[in-house]
């Protein structure tokens, strides 16, 4: 039996109840489903939200939830152990151990750290332990926090080489319109391209306490699709949601098909995980060389630079009209950019063409 991996993300509105406390019954049913699909040969990583909401239920005493990030991040530190405790108990009911892995954007940006996180997740799987991942909200720098776990889940799916990403939420999937405003709204069962209709449908969707909403789910699905991963957005409270999502049960959830050409793990890391430190604006000739001839970006093709970046850091590459055309790891620091002898600014092995994705 070949092992395939799935990352299943459960949103705040699904893991918490009306009082903000952890919805233990939902966690138990997810644990049952995880065990079920593990028996079918799936390796499963859970990404959970709900720390902030559960934390505020503990310390807020009915007061309105804070809106400033400093207090929200502090509150996550209260809720995270409550959330983990509930996951631990839910999985204990099915005789399965869990491990907590908290990740912040910087863990994805540093390649060494990224590979290290992958090693830990692999080792947990080998031990038969289900990793329960959340963003490290308490310490992550507000400026660069993910803020929503949809993107985090897509990055984790990419990290573990998953074939599927399942986003369990409080809707049936991606609908043609907001059902509270339009009773004729219907489920979009399959998405093959991220076109205007799909973006419009996502814009119409709203969600309560979770921070993501449909737009961030779509961004996650898009990222996953470029990494060759199938995404399913499905209702968390449905019976056996995870097995149905993996089986592709007709009429259940919205499935986003992966693109046929999968980016290599390293290129998807460059495209999605690592944060850009600056911008290289290139001329028309360089743009042609990149997009039509598969060349590296030479320093002479760079018209101007902005930002402060070191050698090996990521930069956005912008065309003459200001459009972002690529992302890559630069060979020359911003400081030395105008006076070094290095000919190549970004080698094509370190470059991802974003318009071709
Ligand atoms: N990391 C946040 C939490 O656990 C959730 C972010 C989200 O809503 O996706 O509270």
Coordinates of C-alpha atoms and ligand atoms in Angstrom, one line a residue:
X1 CA 0.0 0.0 0.0
X2 CA 1.6 3.3 -1.0
X3 CA 1.2 6.0 1.5
X4 CA -0.3 9.3 0.5
X5 CA -0.5 12.3 2.7
X6 CA -3.4 14.6 3.4
X7 CA -3.5 17.8 5.4
X8 CA -6.9 18.4 7.0
X9 CA -7.6 21.9 8.3
X10 CA -10.4 22.6 10.7
X11 CA -11.6 26.2 11.0
X12 CA -12.5 28.1 14.2
X13 CA -16.2 28.1 13.6
X14 CA -16.0 24.3 13.4
X15 CA -13.8 23.5 16.4
X16 CA -15.5 25.9 18.8
X17 CA -19.1 26.2 19.8
X18 CA -21.4 29.2 20.5
X19 CA -19.8 29.9 23.8
X20 CA -16.3 29.9 22.2
X21 CA -15.4 26.7 24.1
X22 CA -13.9 23.8 22.2
X23 CA -16.5 21.7 20.4
X24 CA -15.3 18.4 21.7
X25 CA -17.8 16.3 19.8
X26 CA -16.6 17.7 16.5
X27 CA -13.0 16.8 17.5
X28 CA -14.0 13.2 18.3
X29 CA -15.7 12.7 15.0
X30 CA -12.7 14.1 13.2
X31 CA -10.4 11.8 15.2
X32 CA -12.6 8.8 14.2
X33 CA -12.4 9.8 10.5
X34 CA -8.6 10.3 10.7
X35 CA -8.2 6.8 12.1
X36 CA -10.5 5.5 9.4
X37 CA -8.5 7.1 6.5
X38 CA -5.2 6.1 8.2
X39 CA -6.4 2.5 7.9
X40 CA -6.9 3.1 4.2
X41 CA -3.2 4.0 4.0
X42 CA -3.3 7.8 4.4
X43 CA -0.8 9.7 6.4
X44 CA -2.7 12.5 8.1
X45 CA -1.7 15.9 9.4
X46 CA -4.3 18.0 11.2
X47 CA -4.1 21.8 11.1
X48 CA -6.4 23.3 13.7
X49 CA -7.6 26.9 14.4
X50 CA -9.5 28.0 17.4
X51 CA -6.8 28.9 19.9
X52 CA -7.8 32.6 20.1
X53 CA -11.5 31.9 20.4
X54 CA -11.0 29.2 23.0
X55 CA -8.7 31.4 24.9
X56 CA -11.1 34.3 25.0
X57 CA -13.9 32.0 26.2
X58 CA -11.5 31.2 29.1
X59 CA -10.4 34.7 30.1
X60 CA -12.9 37.1 28.5
X61 CA -15.8 36.6 30.9
X62 CA -18.3 37.5 28.3
X63 CA -16.6 40.8 27.4
X64 CA -16.3 41.6 23.7
X65 CA -13.3 40.0 22.0
X66 CA -10.3 42.3 21.7
X67 CA -9.4 43.5 18.3
X68 CA -5.7 44.5 18.8
X69 CA -3.2 41.9 17.8
X70 CA -1.1 42.1 21.0
X71 CA -4.0 40.9 23.2
X72 CA -5.3 38.4 20.6
X73 CA -1.8 36.9 20.4
X74 CA -1.7 36.7 24.2
X75 CA -5.1 35.1 24.3
X76 CA -3.9 32.4 21.9
X77 CA -1.4 31.4 24.5
X78 CA -4.4 30.7 26.8
X79 CA -6.4 28.8 24.2
X80 CA -3.7 26.7 22.6
X81 CA -3.2 24.3 25.5
X82 CA -7.0 24.0 25.9
X83 CA -7.3 23.2 22.2
X84 CA -4.5 20.7 22.4
X85 CA -5.9 19.1 25.5
X86 CA -9.2 18.6 23.7
X87 CA -7.5 17.1 20.6
X88 CA -5.4 14.8 22.8
X89 CA -8.5 13.5 24.6
X90 CA -10.4 13.2 21.3
X91 CA -7.6 11.1 19.8
X92 CA -7.2 9.1 23.0
X93 CA -10.7 7.8 22.4
X94 CA -9.4 6.1 19.3
X95 CA -6.1 5.1 20.9
X96 CA -4.0 7.5 18.9
X97 CA -1.3 9.8 20.2
X98 CA -1.0 13.4 19.0
X99 CA 1.9 15.8 18.8
X100 CA 1.7 19.6 18.8
X101 CA 3.6 21.5 16.1
X102 CA 3.4 25.3 16.1
X103 CA 4.8 27.0 13.0
X104 CA 5.4 30.6 12.1
X105 CA 6.1 32.1 8.6
X106 CA 9.8 32.3 9.3
X107 CA 9.9 28.6 9.7
X108 CA 8.9 28.4 6.0
X109 CA 11.3 31.1 4.9
X110 CA 14.5 29.6 6.1
X111 CA 15.1 26.6 4.0
X112 CA 17.0 24.8 6.8
X113 CA 14.2 25.4 9.2
X114 CA 11.7 24.3 6.6
X115 CA 13.5 21.0 6.0
X116 CA 13.8 20.5 9.8
X117 CA 10.0 21.0 10.3
X118 CA 9.5 18.4 7.5
X119 CA 11.8 16.0 9.3
X120 CA 9.8 16.4 12.5
X121 CA 6.5 15.8 10.7
X122 CA 7.9 12.7 9.0
X123 CA 9.3 11.4 12.3
X124 CA 5.9 11.9 14.0
X125 CA 4.2 9.9 11.2
X126 CA 6.7 7.1 11.5
X127 CA 5.9 7.0 15.2
X128 CA 2.2 6.6 14.4
X129 CA 1.5 10.0 16.0
X130 CA -0.9 12.5 14.4
X131 CA 0.6 16.0 14.2
X132 CA -1.7 18.8 15.2
X133 CA -0.5 22.0 13.7
X134 CA -1.4 25.6 14.4
X135 CA 0.3 28.9 13.8
X136 CA 2.6 29.9 16.6
X137 CA 0.3 32.9 17.2
X138 CA 1.7 33.9 20.6
X139 CA 5.2 34.8 19.3
X140 CA 4.9 35.3 15.5
X141 CA 5.6 38.8 14.4
X142 CA 2.3 40.5 13.7
X143 CA 3.7 42.1 10.5
X144 CA 4.3 38.7 8.9
X145 CA 1.8 36.5 10.7
X146 CA -0.2 34.2 8.4
X147 CA -3.3 35.3 10.4
X148 CA -5.4 32.6 8.8
X149 CA -4.7 28.9 8.9
X150 CA -5.8 28.2 5.3
X151 CA -2.5 29.5 3.9
X152 CA -0.6 27.7 6.7
X153 CA -2.4 24.5 5.8
X154 CA -1.4 24.8 2.1
X155 CA 2.2 25.4 3.1
X156 CA 2.1 22.3 5.3
X157 CA 0.6 20.3 2.5
X158 CA 3.4 21.4 0.3
X159 CA 5.9 20.7 3.1
X160 CA 4.9 17.1 3.6
X161 CA 4.3 16.4 -0.1
X162 CA 0.6 15.8 0.4
X163 CA -1.6 14.8 -2.5
X164 CA -4.7 16.3 -0.8
X165 CA -5.6 19.3 1.3
X166 CA -9.0 19.2 2.9
X167 CA -10.4 22.5 4.4
X168 CA -13.2 21.7 6.7
X169 CA -15.4 24.7 7.3
X170 CA -18.9 25.9 8.2
X171 CA -20.2 26.0 4.6
X172 CA -21.0 23.2 2.1
X173 CA -18.1 24.4 -0.1
X174 CA -17.7 27.2 -2.6
X175 CA -21.2 28.4 -3.5
X176 CA -22.2 30.5 -6.5
X177 CA -23.5 33.2 -4.1
X178 CA -24.0 33.9 -0.4
X179 CA -27.0 31.6 0.5
X180 CA -28.1 34.1 3.2
X181 CA -28.7 36.7 0.5
X182 CA -29.5 34.5 -2.5
X183 CA -31.6 31.4 -2.0
X184 CA -30.7 30.2 -5.5
X185 CA -27.0 29.8 -4.5
X186 CA -25.7 26.4 -5.5
X187 CA -22.6 24.4 -4.7
X188 CA -19.7 24.6 -7.3
X189 CA -18.5 21.0 -7.3
X190 CA -15.3 21.2 -9.2
X191 CA -12.9 24.0 -10.0
X192 CA -10.3 23.6 -12.7
X193 CA -9.2 27.2 -13.1
X194 CA -9.1 30.2 -10.8
X195 CA -11.1 32.4 -13.2
X196 CA -13.3 35.5 -12.6
X197 CA -16.4 33.5 -11.8
X198 CA -14.6 31.6 -9.1
X199 CA -13.1 34.7 -7.5
X200 CA -16.5 36.4 -7.6
X201 CA -18.2 33.4 -5.9
X202 CA -15.5 33.5 -3.2
X203 CA -16.0 37.3 -2.7
X204 CA -19.7 36.6 -1.9
X205 CA -18.9 34.3 1.0
X206 CA -18.6 35.4 4.6
X207 CA -17.8 33.7 7.8
X208 CA -18.2 34.5 11.5
X209 CA -15.3 34.2 14.0
X210 CA -12.7 32.6 11.7
X211 CA -10.2 35.0 10.2
X212 CA -10.0 33.4 6.8
X213 CA -13.3 33.4 4.9
X214 CA -13.6 32.0 1.4
X215 CA -11.0 34.3 -0.2
X216 CA -8.2 32.9 2.0
X217 CA -9.4 29.3 1.2
X218 CA -9.2 30.1 -2.4
X219 CA -5.7 31.5 -2.1
X220 CA -4.8 28.3 -0.3
X221 CA -6.4 26.1 -2.9
X222 CA -4.6 28.0 -5.7
X223 CA -1.2 27.6 -4.0
X224 CA -1.9 23.9 -3.5
X225 CA -3.0 23.5 -7.1
X226 CA 0.3 24.9 -8.3
X227 CA 2.1 22.3 -6.1
X228 CA 0.1 19.5 -7.6
X229 CA -2.2 19.1 -4.7
X230 CA -6.0 18.5 -4.9
X231 CA -8.0 20.7 -2.4
X232 CA -11.4 20.0 -1.1
X233 CA -13.5 22.6 0.8
X234 CA -16.1 20.7 2.7
X235 CA -18.5 21.0 5.6
X236 CA -16.9 20.1 8.9
X237 CA -20.1 19.0 10.5
X238 CA -21.1 16.5 7.8
X239 CA -20.9 12.9 8.7
X240 CA -17.5 11.4 7.7
X241 CA -16.4 14.6 6.0
X242 CA -12.8 13.6 5.6
X243 CA -13.4 10.1 4.0
X244 CA -16.0 11.7 1.7
X245 CA -13.6 14.5 0.7
X246 CA -10.8 12.0 -0.1
X247 CA -13.2 9.6 -2.0
X248 CA -14.4 12.5 -4.1
X249 CA -18.1 11.7 -3.2
X250 CA -20.4 13.4 -5.7
X251 CA -22.2 16.4 -4.5
X252 CA -19.9 16.7 -1.4
X253 CA -17.8 19.9 -1.1
X254 CA -15.9 21.7 -3.8
X255 CA -12.9 20.0 -5.3
X256 CA -10.1 22.1 -6.8
X257 CA -8.0 20.1 -9.2
X258 CA -4.3 20.4 -9.3
X259 CA -2.5 21.8 -12.3
X260 CA -1.0 19.1 -14.5
X261 CA 2.5 20.4 -14.3
X262 CA 3.6 20.2 -10.7
X263 CA 6.3 22.7 -9.5
X264 CA 9.2 20.9 -7.8
X265 CA 9.3 21.1 -4.0
X266 CA 12.0 23.6 -4.1
X267 CA 10.3 25.9 -6.7
X268 CA 7.1 25.8 -4.8
X269 CA 9.0 26.7 -1.7
X270 CA 10.4 29.7 -3.6
X271 CA 7.0 30.7 -5.0
X272 CA 4.9 30.4 -1.9
X273 CA 6.9 29.9 1.3
X274 CA 9.8 32.3 1.4
X275 CA 9.1 36.0 2.0
X276 CA 10.3 38.5 -0.6
X277 CA 12.8 41.0 0.7
X278 CA 12.8 43.3 -2.3
X279 CA 12.0 43.9 -5.9
X280 CA 14.0 43.8 -9.2
X281 CA 12.5 45.7 -12.0
X282 CA 13.7 44.3 -15.3
X283 CA 13.7 45.5 -18.9
X284 CA 11.7 44.1 -21.8
X285 CA 14.6 42.1 -23.2
X286 CA 15.2 40.4 -19.9
X287 CA 11.5 39.6 -19.6
X288 CA 11.6 38.0 -23.0
X289 CA 14.7 36.0 -22.1
X290 CA 13.0 34.7 -18.9
X291 CA 9.5 34.0 -20.2
X292 CA 10.3 32.7 -23.7
X293 CA 13.8 31.4 -23.6
X294 CA 14.1 29.9 -20.1
X295 CA 17.2 32.0 -19.3
X296 CA 18.6 33.2 -16.1
X297 CA 18.1 36.9 -15.2
X298 CA 21.3 38.8 -15.8
X299 CA 22.3 41.8 -13.9
X300 CA 22.4 43.9 -17.1
X301 CA 18.6 43.2 -17.5
X302 CA 17.8 44.7 -14.2
X303 CA 16.6 48.3 -14.6
X304 CA 16.3 49.1 -10.9
X305 CA 16.1 47.5 -7.5
X306 CA 14.2 48.3 -4.2
X307 CA 14.3 46.8 -0.7
X308 CA 17.2 45.5 1.3
X309 CA 18.2 41.9 0.5
X310 CA 21.2 39.7 1.1
X311 CA 22.6 37.1 -1.3
X312 CA 20.3 34.1 -1.5
X313 CA 17.2 35.9 -0.3
X314 CA 14.0 36.1 -2.2
X315 CA 12.9 38.9 -4.4
X316 CA 9.9 39.7 -6.6
X317 CA 10.8 40.3 -10.3
X318 CA 8.7 43.0 -11.9
X319 CA 8.3 43.7 -15.6
X320 CA 8.7 47.0 -17.3
X321 CA 4.9 47.7 -16.8
X322 CA 5.2 47.1 -13.1
X323 CA 3.6 43.6 -13.3
X324 CA 5.0 40.9 -11.0
X325 CA 6.3 38.2 -13.4
X326 CA 8.5 36.0 -11.3
X327 CA 10.0 35.3 -7.9
X328 CA 13.5 34.1 -7.3
X329 CA 16.5 33.9 -5.0
X330 CA 19.0 36.6 -5.8
X331 CA 22.7 36.0 -6.2
X332 CA 23.8 39.5 -5.4
X333 CA 22.9 41.5 -2.3
X334 CA 21.1 44.9 -2.7
X335 CA 24.3 46.5 -1.3
X336 CA 26.6 45.0 -3.9
X337 CA 24.1 45.1 -6.7
X338 CA 25.5 48.0 -8.6
X339 CA 29.2 47.3 -8.2
X340 CA 30.0 43.5 -8.0
X341 CA 31.2 41.4 -11.0
X342 CA 28.5 38.7 -10.7
X343 CA 26.8 38.5 -14.1
X344 CA 23.8 36.5 -13.0
X345 CA 21.3 38.2 -10.8
X346 CA 18.9 35.3 -10.4
X347 CA 19.8 31.9 -11.8
X348 CA 17.0 30.1 -13.6
X349 CA 17.2 27.2 -11.2
X350 CA 16.3 29.6 -8.4
X351 CA 13.5 31.3 -10.4
X352 CA 9.8 30.7 -10.7
X353 CA 7.8 32.3 -13.5
X354 CA 4.5 33.3 -11.9
X355 CA 2.6 34.2 -15.0
X356 CA 3.1 30.7 -16.4
X357 CA 1.8 29.1 -13.3
Ligands
LIG1 N1 -4.3 30.5 14.5 C1 -5.6 31.0 14.9 C2 -6.1 30.4 16.1 O1 -5.8 29.2 16.4 C3 -6.6 30.8 13.8 C4 -6.5 31.5 12.5 C5 -7.7 31.2 11.7 O2 -8.8 31.6 12.0 O3 -7.5 30.4 10.7 O4 -6.9 30.9 16.8

